[in-house]
mmCIF file of C-alpha atoms in Angstrom:
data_model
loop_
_atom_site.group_PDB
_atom_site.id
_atom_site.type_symbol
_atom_site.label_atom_id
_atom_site.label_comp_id
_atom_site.label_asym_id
_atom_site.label_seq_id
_atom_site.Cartn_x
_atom_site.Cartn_y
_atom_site.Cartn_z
ATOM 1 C CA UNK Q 1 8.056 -35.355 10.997
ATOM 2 C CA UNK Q 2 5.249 -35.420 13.477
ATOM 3 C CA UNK Q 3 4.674 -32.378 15.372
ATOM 4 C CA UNK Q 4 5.544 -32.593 19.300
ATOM 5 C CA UNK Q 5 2.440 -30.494 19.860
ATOM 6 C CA UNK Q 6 0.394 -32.822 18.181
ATOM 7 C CA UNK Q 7 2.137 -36.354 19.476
ATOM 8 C CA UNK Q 8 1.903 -34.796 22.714
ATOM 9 C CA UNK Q 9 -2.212 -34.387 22.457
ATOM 10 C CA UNK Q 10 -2.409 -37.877 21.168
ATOM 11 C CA UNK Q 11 -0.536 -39.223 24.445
ATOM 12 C CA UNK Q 12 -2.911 -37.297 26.438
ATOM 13 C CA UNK Q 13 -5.607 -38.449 24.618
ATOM 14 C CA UNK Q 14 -3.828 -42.003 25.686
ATOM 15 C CA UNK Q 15 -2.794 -43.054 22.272
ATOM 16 C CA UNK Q 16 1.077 -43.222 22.562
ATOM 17 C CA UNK Q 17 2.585 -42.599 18.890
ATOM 18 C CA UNK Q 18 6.229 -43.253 18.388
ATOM 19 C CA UNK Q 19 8.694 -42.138 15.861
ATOM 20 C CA UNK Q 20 11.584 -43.397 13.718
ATOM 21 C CA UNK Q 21 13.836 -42.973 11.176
ATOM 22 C CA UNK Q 22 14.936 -45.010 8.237
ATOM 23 C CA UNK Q 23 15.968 -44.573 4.788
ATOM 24 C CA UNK Q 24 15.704 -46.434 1.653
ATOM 25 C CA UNK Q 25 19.469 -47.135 1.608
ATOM 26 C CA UNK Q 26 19.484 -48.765 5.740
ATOM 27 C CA UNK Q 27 17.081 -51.509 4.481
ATOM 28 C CA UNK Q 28 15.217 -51.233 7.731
ATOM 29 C CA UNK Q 29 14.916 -48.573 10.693
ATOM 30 C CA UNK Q 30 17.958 -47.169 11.858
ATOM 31 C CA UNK Q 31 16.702 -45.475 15.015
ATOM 32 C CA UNK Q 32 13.357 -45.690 16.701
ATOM 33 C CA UNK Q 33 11.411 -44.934 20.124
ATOM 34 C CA UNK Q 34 11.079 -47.133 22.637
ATOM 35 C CA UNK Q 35 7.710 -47.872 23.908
ATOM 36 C CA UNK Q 36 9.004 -47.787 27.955
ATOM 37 C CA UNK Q 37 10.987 -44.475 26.710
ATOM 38 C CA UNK Q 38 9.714 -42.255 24.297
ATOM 39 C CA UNK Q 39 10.715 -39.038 23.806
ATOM 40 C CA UNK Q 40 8.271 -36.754 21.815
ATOM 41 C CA UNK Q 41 10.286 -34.912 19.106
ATOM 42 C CA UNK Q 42 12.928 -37.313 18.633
ATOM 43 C CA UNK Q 43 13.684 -40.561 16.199
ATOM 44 C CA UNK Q 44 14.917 -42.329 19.437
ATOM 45 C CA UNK Q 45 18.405 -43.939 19.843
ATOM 46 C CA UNK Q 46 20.099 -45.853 16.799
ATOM 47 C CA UNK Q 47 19.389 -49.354 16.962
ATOM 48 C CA UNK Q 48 22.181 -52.033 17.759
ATOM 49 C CA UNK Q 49 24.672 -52.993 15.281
ATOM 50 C CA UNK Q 50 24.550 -49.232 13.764
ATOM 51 C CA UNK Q 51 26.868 -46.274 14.185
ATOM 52 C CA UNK Q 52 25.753 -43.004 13.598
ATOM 53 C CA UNK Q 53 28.019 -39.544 13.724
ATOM 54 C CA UNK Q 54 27.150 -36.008 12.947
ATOM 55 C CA UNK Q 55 29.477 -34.394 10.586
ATOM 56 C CA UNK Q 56 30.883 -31.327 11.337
ATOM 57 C CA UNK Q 57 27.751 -29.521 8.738
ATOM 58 C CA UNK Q 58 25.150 -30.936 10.754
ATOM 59 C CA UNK Q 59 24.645 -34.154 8.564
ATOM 60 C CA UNK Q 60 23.878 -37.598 9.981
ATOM 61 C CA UNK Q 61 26.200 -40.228 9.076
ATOM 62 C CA UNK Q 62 25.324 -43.665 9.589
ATOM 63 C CA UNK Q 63 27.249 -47.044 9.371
ATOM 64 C CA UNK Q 64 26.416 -50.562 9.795
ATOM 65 C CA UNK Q 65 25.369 -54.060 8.426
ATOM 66 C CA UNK Q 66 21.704 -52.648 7.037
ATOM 67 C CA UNK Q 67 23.373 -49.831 5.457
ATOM 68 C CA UNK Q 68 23.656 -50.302 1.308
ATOM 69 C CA UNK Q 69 27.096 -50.395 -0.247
ATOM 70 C CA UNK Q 70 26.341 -47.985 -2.836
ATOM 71 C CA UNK Q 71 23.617 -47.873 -5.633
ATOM 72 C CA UNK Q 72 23.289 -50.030 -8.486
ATOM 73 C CA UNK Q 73 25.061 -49.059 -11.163
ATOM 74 C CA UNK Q 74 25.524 -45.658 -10.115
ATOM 75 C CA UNK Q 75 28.950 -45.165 -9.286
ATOM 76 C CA UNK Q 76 28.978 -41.079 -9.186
ATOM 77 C CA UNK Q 77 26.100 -41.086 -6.952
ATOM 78 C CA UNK Q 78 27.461 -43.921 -5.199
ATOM 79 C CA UNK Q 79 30.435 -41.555 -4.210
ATOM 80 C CA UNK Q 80 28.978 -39.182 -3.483
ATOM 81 C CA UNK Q 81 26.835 -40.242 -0.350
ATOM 82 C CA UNK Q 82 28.925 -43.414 0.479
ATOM 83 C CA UNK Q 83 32.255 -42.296 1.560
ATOM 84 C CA UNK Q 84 34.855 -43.949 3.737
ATOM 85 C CA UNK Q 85 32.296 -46.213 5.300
ATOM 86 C CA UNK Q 86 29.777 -44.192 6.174
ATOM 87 C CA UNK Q 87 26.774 -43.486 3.786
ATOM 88 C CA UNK Q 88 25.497 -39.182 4.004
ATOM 89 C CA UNK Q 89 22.251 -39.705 4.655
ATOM 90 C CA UNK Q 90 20.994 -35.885 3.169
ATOM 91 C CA UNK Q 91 19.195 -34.851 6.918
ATOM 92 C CA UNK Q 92 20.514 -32.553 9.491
ATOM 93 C CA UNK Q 93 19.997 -34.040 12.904
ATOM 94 C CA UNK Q 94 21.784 -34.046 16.321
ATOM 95 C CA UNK Q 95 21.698 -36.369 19.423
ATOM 96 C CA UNK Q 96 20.850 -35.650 23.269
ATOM 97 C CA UNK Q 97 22.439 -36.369 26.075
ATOM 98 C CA UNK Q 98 20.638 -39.489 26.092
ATOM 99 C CA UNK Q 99 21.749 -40.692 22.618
ATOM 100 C CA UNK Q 100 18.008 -39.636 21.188
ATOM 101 C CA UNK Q 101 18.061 -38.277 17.604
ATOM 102 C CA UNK Q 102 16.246 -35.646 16.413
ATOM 103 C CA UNK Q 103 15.901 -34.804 12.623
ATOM 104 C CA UNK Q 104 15.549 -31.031 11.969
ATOM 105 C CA UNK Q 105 15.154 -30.758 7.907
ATOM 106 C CA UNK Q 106 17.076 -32.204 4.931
ATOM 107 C CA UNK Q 107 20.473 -30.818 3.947
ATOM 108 C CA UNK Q 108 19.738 -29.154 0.662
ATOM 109 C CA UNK Q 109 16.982 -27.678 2.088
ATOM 110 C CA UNK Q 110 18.802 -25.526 4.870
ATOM 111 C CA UNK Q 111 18.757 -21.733 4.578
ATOM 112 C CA UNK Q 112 21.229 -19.723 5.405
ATOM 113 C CA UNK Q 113 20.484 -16.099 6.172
ATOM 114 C CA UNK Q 114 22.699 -12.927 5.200
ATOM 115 C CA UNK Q 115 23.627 -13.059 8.918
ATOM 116 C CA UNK Q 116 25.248 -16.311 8.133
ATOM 117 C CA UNK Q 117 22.897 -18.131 10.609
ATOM 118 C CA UNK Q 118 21.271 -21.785 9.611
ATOM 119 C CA UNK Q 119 17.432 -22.365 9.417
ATOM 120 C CA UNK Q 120 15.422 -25.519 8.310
ATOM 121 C CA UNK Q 121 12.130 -24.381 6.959
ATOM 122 C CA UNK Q 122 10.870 -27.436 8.079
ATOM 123 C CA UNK Q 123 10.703 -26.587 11.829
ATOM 124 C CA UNK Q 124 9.565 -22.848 10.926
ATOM 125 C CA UNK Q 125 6.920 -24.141 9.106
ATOM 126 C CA UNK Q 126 5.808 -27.040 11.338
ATOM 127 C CA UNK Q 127 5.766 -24.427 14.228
ATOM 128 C CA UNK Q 128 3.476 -22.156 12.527
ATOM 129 C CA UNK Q 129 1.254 -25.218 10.944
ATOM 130 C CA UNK Q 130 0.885 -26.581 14.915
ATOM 131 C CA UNK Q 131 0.156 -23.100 16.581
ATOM 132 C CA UNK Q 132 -1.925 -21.233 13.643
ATOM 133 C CA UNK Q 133 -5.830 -22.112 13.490
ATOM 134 C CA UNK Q 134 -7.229 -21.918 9.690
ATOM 135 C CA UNK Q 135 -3.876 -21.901 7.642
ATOM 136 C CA UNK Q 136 -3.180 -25.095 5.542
ATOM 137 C CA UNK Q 137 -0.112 -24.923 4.096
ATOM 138 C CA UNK Q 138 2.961 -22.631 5.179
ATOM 139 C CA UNK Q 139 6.648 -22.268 3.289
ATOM 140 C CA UNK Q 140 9.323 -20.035 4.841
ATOM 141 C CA UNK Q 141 11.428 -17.811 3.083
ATOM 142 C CA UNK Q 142 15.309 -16.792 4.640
ATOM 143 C CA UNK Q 143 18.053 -17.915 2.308
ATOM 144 C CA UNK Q 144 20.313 -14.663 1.476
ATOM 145 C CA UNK Q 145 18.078 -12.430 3.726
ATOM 146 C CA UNK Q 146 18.663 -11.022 7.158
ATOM 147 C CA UNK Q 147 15.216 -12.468 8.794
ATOM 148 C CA UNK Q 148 12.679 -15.303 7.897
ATOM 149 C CA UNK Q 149 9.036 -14.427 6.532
ATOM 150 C CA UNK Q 150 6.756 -17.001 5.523
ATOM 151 C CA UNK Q 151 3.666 -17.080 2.899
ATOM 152 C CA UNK Q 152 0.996 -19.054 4.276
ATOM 153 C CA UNK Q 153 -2.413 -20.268 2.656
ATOM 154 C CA UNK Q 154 -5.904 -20.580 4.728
ATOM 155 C CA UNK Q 155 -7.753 -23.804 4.813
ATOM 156 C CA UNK Q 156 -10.859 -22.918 2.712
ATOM 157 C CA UNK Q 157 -13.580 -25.341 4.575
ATOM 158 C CA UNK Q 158 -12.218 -23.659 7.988
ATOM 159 C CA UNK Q 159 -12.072 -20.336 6.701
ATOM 160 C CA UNK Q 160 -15.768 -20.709 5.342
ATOM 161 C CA UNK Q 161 -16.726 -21.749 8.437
ATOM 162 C CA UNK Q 162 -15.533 -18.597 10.280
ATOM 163 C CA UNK Q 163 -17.106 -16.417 7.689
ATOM 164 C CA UNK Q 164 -20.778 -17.428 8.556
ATOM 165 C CA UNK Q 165 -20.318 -17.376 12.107
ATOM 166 C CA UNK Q 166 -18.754 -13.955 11.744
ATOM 167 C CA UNK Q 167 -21.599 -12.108 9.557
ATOM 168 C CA UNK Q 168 -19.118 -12.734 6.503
ATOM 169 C CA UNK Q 169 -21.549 -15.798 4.740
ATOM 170 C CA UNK Q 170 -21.713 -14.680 1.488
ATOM 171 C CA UNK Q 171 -18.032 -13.861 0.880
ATOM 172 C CA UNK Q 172 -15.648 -15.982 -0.635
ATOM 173 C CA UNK Q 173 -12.176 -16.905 -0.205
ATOM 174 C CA UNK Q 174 -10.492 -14.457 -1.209
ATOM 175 C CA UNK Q 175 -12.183 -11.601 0.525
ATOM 176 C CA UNK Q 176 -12.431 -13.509 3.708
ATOM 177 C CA UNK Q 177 -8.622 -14.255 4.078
ATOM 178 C CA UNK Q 178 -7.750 -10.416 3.393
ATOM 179 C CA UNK Q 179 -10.098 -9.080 6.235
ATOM 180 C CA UNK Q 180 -8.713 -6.835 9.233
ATOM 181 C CA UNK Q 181 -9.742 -9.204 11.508
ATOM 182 C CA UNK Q 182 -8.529 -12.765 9.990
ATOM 183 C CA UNK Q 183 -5.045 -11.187 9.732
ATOM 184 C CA UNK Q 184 -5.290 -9.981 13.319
ATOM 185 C CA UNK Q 185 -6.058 -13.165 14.268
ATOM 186 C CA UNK Q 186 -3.306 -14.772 12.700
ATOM 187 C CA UNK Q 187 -0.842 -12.237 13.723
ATOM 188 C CA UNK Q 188 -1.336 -13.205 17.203
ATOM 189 C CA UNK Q 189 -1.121 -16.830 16.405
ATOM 190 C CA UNK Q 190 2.252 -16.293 14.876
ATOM 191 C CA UNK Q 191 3.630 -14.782 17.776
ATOM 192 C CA UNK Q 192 2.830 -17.839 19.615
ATOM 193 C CA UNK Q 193 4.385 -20.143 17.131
ATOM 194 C CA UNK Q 194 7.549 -17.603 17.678
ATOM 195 C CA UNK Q 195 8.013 -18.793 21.127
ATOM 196 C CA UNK Q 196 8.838 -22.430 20.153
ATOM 197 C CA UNK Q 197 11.597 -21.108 17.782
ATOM 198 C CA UNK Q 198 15.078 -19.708 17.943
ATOM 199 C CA UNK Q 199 15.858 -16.233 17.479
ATOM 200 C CA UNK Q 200 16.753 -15.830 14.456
ATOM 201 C CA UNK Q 201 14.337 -18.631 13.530
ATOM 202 C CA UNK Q 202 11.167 -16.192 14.284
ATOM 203 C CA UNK Q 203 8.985 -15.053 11.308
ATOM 204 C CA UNK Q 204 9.163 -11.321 11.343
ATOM 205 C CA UNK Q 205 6.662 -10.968 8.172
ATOM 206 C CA UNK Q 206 4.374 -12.564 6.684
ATOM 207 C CA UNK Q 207 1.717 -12.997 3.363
ATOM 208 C CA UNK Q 208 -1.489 -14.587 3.853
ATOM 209 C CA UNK Q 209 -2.332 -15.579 0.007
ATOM 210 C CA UNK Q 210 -5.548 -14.862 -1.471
ATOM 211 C CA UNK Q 211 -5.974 -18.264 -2.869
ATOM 212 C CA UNK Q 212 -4.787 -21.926 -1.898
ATOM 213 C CA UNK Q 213 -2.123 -23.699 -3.535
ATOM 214 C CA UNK Q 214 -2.763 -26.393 -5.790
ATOM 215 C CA UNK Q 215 -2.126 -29.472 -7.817
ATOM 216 C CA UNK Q 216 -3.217 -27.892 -11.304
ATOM 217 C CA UNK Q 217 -0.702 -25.065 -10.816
ATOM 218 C CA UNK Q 218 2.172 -27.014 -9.585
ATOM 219 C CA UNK Q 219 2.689 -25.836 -6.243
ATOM 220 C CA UNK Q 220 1.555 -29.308 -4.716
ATOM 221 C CA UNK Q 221 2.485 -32.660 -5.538
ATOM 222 C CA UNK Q 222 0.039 -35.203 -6.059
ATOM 223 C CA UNK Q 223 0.441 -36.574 -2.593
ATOM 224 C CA UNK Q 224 -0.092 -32.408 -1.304
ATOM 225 C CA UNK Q 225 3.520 -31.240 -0.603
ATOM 226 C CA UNK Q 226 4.051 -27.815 -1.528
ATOM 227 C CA UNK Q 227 6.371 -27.700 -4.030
ATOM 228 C CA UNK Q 228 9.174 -25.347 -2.605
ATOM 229 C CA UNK Q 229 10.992 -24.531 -5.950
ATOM 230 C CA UNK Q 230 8.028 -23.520 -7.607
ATOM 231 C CA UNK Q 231 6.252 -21.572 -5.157
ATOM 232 C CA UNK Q 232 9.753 -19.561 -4.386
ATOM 233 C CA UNK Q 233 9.605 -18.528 -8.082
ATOM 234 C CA UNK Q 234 5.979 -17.938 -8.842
ATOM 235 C CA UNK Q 235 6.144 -15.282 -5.442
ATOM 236 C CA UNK Q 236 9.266 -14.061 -6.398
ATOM 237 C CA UNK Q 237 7.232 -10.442 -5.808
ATOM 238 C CA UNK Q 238 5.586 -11.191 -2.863
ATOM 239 C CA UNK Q 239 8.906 -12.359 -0.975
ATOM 240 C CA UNK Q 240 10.824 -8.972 -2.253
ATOM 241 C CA UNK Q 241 7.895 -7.019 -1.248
ATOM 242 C CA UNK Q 242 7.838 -8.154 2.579
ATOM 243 C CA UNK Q 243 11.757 -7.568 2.545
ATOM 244 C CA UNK Q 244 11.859 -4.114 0.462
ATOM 245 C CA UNK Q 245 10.490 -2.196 3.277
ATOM 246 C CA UNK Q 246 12.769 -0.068 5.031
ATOM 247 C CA UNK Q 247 12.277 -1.063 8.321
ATOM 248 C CA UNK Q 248 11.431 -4.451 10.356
ATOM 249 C CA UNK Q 249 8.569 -4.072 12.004
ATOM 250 C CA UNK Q 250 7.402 -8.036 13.328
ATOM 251 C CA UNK Q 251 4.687 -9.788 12.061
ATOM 252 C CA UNK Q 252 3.658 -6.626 9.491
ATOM 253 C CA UNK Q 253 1.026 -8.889 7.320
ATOM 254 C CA UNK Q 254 0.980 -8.057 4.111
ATOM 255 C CA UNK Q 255 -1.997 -9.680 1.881
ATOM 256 C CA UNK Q 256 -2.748 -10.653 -1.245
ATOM 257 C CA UNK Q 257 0.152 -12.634 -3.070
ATOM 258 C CA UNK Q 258 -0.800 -12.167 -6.708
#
């Protein structure tokens, strides 16, 4: 999902980028912007000939002649996301007044807090990746737990960068992204990212790691995604740590992430 930060720059810049949605299983798109139209941060409106619903979780349903009847010779998964007509497309989205869809995260990848409120890393994540100069890769953290932190990574060439122009030029990575001043610097950052979130979306806490993730360790997939799964269990200590303190005090950084 492209940023609305960034898609807005680009249209300023006058390159007009629009978005839409499709899926393996509707053959073609199933909602798009329209060039006379747009609206930055949504898919646009379905296109003609398909129905689309939001179930009652927050998943889009979608119905129509370029939707698949099922998947070959698959019938258990073929039950599973085609039922009654409409096939569960997996992504949590909702519609404007206009009809616009907007796609907020996947389904399985929702986290529910111990307040019992909903929060799609995606957006969390996007918001701090969009507002917070020198990090490169950011994962939030909230399912079972009363508040969202997030562990977040520094883009080494950037962070390099900073150290020479900052009287820093012979340290290295790892010193550089623990220093007083990096982390104050972020910390302010991530209160602006705050602003474009809900509530009980904000980050309260949050680790900048010593080191970047990577490929050879199996946080990233060859194409760069951080591998949730794997970097939830390999900072199992780090993520207790930011939510074993007794009190909440926002944005507390806490370094290091061994």
């Amino acid at each position: 999902k492209l940023s609305t930060q960034v898609q807005t720059w680009f249209y300023s810049a006058g390159l007009l980028v629009l978005e839409g949605y499709g899926l393996t299983e509707t053959a073609a798109i199933a909602a798009v912007n329209l060039p006379d139209k747009p609206k930055f941060g949504t898919v646009g409106p379905v296109t003609p000939g398909i129905d689309a619903r939001i179930a009652a979780d927050g998943e889009l349903l979608l119905s129509g002649p370029i939707v698949a009847d099922g998947y070959y010779h698959l019938p258990e998964e073929t039950a599973e996301a085609f039922e009654d007509g409409w096939f569960h497309t997996g992504d949590i989205g909702h519609f404007d007044e206009d009809g616009y869809l907007t796609i907020t995260d996947r389904k399985k990848d929702l986290m529910k807090t111990s307040n019992g409120k909903y929060v799609a890393p995606q957006k969390v994540e996007a918001a701090l990746l969009a507002n917070v100069p020198y990090i490169s890769q950011a994962v939030a953290v909230a399912d079972g737990h009363p508040y969202v932190i997030a562990l977040v990574t520094m883009d080494h060439d950037q962070l390099m960068r900073w150290g020479k122009n900052h009287g820093h030029p012979n340290d290295d990575y790892a010193t550089l992204s623990q220093l007083p001043e990096i982390r104050e610097s972020i910390d302010k950052f991530v209160r602006k990212a705050n602003e474009r979130l809900d509530r009980w979306e904000t980050v309260k806490r949050y680790a900048i790691l010593d080191h970047e993730f990577a490929q050879d360790t199996g946080e990233l997939t060859p194409s760069m995604k951080v591998k949730r799964p794997v970097v939830l269990a390999r900072y199992e200590k780090t993520i207790d740590d930011r939510y074993e303190q007794t009190t909440v005090s926002d944005l507390t950084p806490f370094t290091g992430g061994k």
